[in-house]
Amino acid sequence: VGALLLWALRPHPFLWALVAAYGIAWLLAAYSPGDRKAGSRGVEIGAAPWKAAALLLVLLAIPLLRLHGDRVDLLWNEGLYGVGQQLQDRLRLEKLPAIAPPVVFSDHPQSLYVHAPDADEVSLDLGAGTNSSSIVLEGEDLGSGLFRLRYDPRKNGILATETASVEATLLVDGSRHRRDLAYVRPEAHPRWFSSAPEAGLAAAASEETDEVFILNRGGLQHRIPVGDGPTDTAFFAQGTRLAVAHRYDSQVWILDPATGEILNHLESGSFQMRVEVSGDGGTLAVARGGLSPEIRLYSLPSLEPLETLPLKASPDWIAFGTTADEILYSSASSSNLFRISKEAVLEKPGIWAAEPPLSLGRPVVTMEASLDGGILYVATTDYSPSGDPHRGNHFIQDQILAIDTATWEVRQRLLTARRTPRQTQAGNLDSGVSPMGMVAGGDGSLLVAFAGTDEVWILPDGLTGEPKIIDGYALDLVAPHGVADLGLGYWAASSPGGGAIAVYGPDGDEPMVAFVGVAPPDDDLFHEEEGSLSRQALNLRSGELAFYESTRSGISCQSRHLHGGTDGAPHDIGQTPLLPTLTTRGITGTAPYLRDGSFPRIRDLNDNLAETLYRGYQRRDSDRRLALEAFVESLPREVNPRLLEEDFATPASLERQRRGAAAFVAGRCLLCHTFPAFTNLSQHPTRSLFPEYGRSTREGAEQSPTLLLDTPALLGTHARTHFLQDGRAHSLAEVLDEHNASNLHGDSAALTEEQRGDLIYFLESL
Amino acid sequence: MKSVSPRSTVSPRRTAFRITGSLVLLASAVLGLQALAIGYDLEREIWFLRATGYIGLAALFLSLSITPIHRLASRLQSRRLPPAHWLAFRRTFGITAALAGLAHGTLAFTTYLDWNWQTLGATPYLRAGLVTLAILTALLLTSFPSLLKLFRVRLWQHLHRLAYIAALFLLQHLLLAPFAPRKLTLVLFAGLLLVAALRFLPLPKKQ
């Protein structure tokens, strides 16, 4: 009682404060004047028991109420808030044989890893507990008890289940071990369009469901199944042909949009990110990412290969300039805009050369060239001509830049995020947030879809003049991404999260002409059973919309987590030096989150960032935090391009991976990056592993010695360009060498050069 | 004159000290030999940290389990062991826990934490470990009658009830510490909870 009363006098929401109060109370009692002898059991209360109880209750009421009021702070301070999630994830990884990640996707090739010490053979039976036929995956032995299971739904088959979890059985040397895995089967997601206004057509691909949707001015014309992971489309031959690029299929498919017939396949290699047709209609460009980013050019309409142009970065968007000899491209991993052209090197005409990139300060969110290619419209979340990041705290300034492709200069800027008379709180930004898709009209107009505020703006003359705003009520689409020009004043917009496309006409009062639901509506999904894929799809839909929805401050998750990943640009998110946001992909089952592991669950980021720092959302949704968490946990990590390479499956490659895994063990990486998730989900004082860290940083600021780092999962290492907790290492070789001077971040000193090479090869294969 | 066997002159405390000390020395020797085989400095440090931590954990658990087990034993056996033996072991295990905890803390501070005292108060699991250590040290200092007399300590039983609180802080320490296995932690504490429940067994009526 005394301890609680003392604590309540100066309450600190820490457990040590309660113990200290007890200690002080004990000292006061032990050394207070009186005739109690050593060994006495304390003060005897001479009152009746009920009176004593009442007295205790009165004395305890205030401190207990105070303690109750401070319970959340106390739990946060003690690292116990949401600790159940972290415990659950860690226990799952400790339960051998363990499997990671704990989720299976229906829409792309993926790898699962199993840790089964001393095992010789491992296989995974997916869906063994269901009545339907199961899928058995054989494990590749990587040594040291690590096995890799490769699952490609196209080759192995899609799971025949309607539930959002899979009963998986691990067969380890004949013994069976049941494990539950989440199962994600996304609905159709039509994103960005290609337009053929002269033919009144537009097309959008759904990468998740391997489909292409072709629209005309009246609505949906065709819904066509295509290859694995369609990423983009482009019309050519006056809208009579449609090229479809794929991420996982090595061919570009050529369709007849009028009939939906598949006419041709163009071998172009996998990881086709974008496809574009030049303004004169004579050249088709296929931009590829993967291990060797490049652009492949084909002549049209013959589809004869012309040239292959290597790129500096994996392309995200491409556009032609004023001629077919000038190509502009952006990368999600770079804050620069790139241009390559034939005219760049006058001494060697006909040779493609890269020109100096244009610094924007942030990566391009979306871009669109004017019809003549003279202007490139680029949407970003900030613009810094020097390339240096702005130091504003959580600085996001959505804008569209008009870039003169001839002079390679920014000619005009339009800051889009703005407030309207609808605002309910001071400073609300409720219009023009997160420009996500653009299309240039033949009349010089520009249509822009805003995913953050559910709008489409029609800018009559490029970036000049007041926009005509089609707001959420008239648009009736949530988180719109793509816009298309269908000609004659008709246009279309897509909502990947909502699973819908709509066509709009020139009528100003009731613009919507047709609404096409390409995924089941909410009501249908809701009426299915709890735990079913339909209910999961509904939850993920809510979460996806929350991911793109603007907070009152004009910031959404998408603002920094470009396409659900990261924009890779340095931000002041409350630390020094400026750091890029971490990717939100592939993080399921790896609680806690952020670099220091300070957030136990995704939902806590919504509560402590979006709802407080960013002042919450205009739209009320009590389930947003859980839906957002479910959506983020459903985001797959980027597919390793090596998985699709033929060389990767050769015995020589597998042997080198085994040697790399052995080097991983020899380098004692397993102390923290334990199999199979390549993390033990632990947090360490940064200076315990990097004693030299922060004593003289690249920005000259000393780092706090209290800084913690969360052990990152190494799955998906191939997609990273910067390493260690502040991205200070630019390669894995640097991590092993110059950033491990004290040899505490693994025993890299014990590894030979050959072992290091094998280790890097192994890490890049994960 | 009646002869007295040498065995009967050994006090329960000394017996407990000898047995516990032997066990600790044996465990230390085995663990030390195993540590010699570890070539990587950080791994060897972690090995020693784990060893001292587990010894302290085991000793604290044994100390906390003595009274409940004594109660159970009292109900099951017609010939009860003298309470002095139970108390002696409880005390010795408690002292061992505190000493192992001090060794664990000192090792952690000088090796893994690299004398980084600022992080002790700022990191929840380290803070929990520090509070555990502070409690055990206070209990250690008040476990010797001579010191109690010297400092004129009264009401020491109230202070020693903090041993249960120390166990809870230890649980927090282990649930958040980077290298502690969570499953083993939960199993051990569940076991302790079960054993502690025996404390509520009523003592048999004196004949």
Short mmCIF file of N, CA and C in Angstrom, two decimals, chain A residues 5 43 94 203 282 288 301 318 411 439 459 488 550 561 607 639 643 688 694 704 731:
data_model
loop_
_atom_site.label_atom_id
_atom_site.label_comp_id
_atom_site.label_asym_id
_atom_site.label_seq_id
_atom_site.Cartn_x
_atom_site.Cartn_y
_atom_site.Cartn_z
N LEU A 5 1.17 4.17 -2.86
CA LEU A 5 0.92 5.57 -2.51
C LEU A 5 2.12 6.43 -2.87
N VAL A 43 3.43 -4.30 10.67
CA VAL A 43 2.47 -3.58 11.49
C VAL A 43 1.20 -4.41 11.62
N GLU A 94 10.68 -21.09 -33.63
CA GLU A 94 11.44 -22.01 -32.76
C GLU A 94 10.91 -23.44 -32.85
N ALA A 203 -7.11 -0.40 -72.31
CA ALA A 203 -6.85 -1.73 -71.75
C ALA A 203 -6.08 -1.60 -70.45
N GLY A 282 5.89 3.41 -84.92
CA GLY A 282 6.78 2.50 -85.63
C GLY A 282 7.67 1.65 -84.73
N ARG A 288 12.55 -4.09 -69.39
CA ARG A 288 12.71 -5.25 -68.50
C ARG A 288 13.49 -4.88 -67.25
N PRO A 301 4.75 -2.59 -87.78
CA PRO A 301 3.97 -3.69 -87.18
C PRO A 301 4.61 -5.07 -87.33
N ILE A 318 8.24 4.04 -68.55
CA ILE A 318 8.99 4.49 -69.73
C ILE A 318 8.08 5.32 -70.61
N ARG A 411 9.73 22.55 -66.57
CA ARG A 411 9.18 23.80 -67.07
C ARG A 411 8.10 24.33 -66.15
N VAL A 439 -3.16 10.55 -67.94
CA VAL A 439 -3.24 10.31 -69.38
C VAL A 439 -3.36 11.68 -70.07
N LEU A 459 -7.37 18.54 -66.24
CA LEU A 459 -6.65 19.80 -66.44
C LEU A 459 -6.77 20.16 -67.92
N LEU A 488 -13.40 11.32 -77.95
CA LEU A 488 -14.72 11.96 -78.04
C LEU A 488 -15.24 12.39 -76.65
N SER A 550 -5.72 9.08 -47.95
CA SER A 550 -4.96 10.19 -47.36
C SER A 550 -5.41 10.44 -45.93
N HIS A 561 5.65 4.49 -49.22
CA HIS A 561 5.81 3.08 -49.59
C HIS A 561 5.29 2.90 -51.00
N ASP A 607 -2.16 3.38 -35.39
CA ASP A 607 -2.61 4.11 -34.21
C ASP A 607 -1.65 5.25 -33.85
N VAL A 639 9.59 -10.98 -56.17
CA VAL A 639 10.09 -12.28 -56.64
C VAL A 639 11.54 -12.13 -57.08
N LEU A 643 15.03 -16.89 -59.62
CA LEU A 643 14.15 -18.06 -59.61
C LEU A 643 13.70 -18.44 -61.02
N SER A 688 26.55 -2.81 -29.77
CA SER A 688 27.02 -4.14 -29.38
C SER A 688 27.55 -4.90 -30.59
N GLY A 694 28.24 5.30 -35.31
CA GLY A 694 27.65 6.50 -34.72
C GLY A 694 28.63 7.39 -34.00
N SER A 704 22.97 8.12 -30.92
CA SER A 704 22.71 7.79 -29.53
C SER A 704 23.20 6.37 -29.23
N SER A 731 26.70 -2.52 -50.60
CA SER A 731 26.77 -3.88 -51.16
C SER A 731 26.96 -4.86 -50.02
#
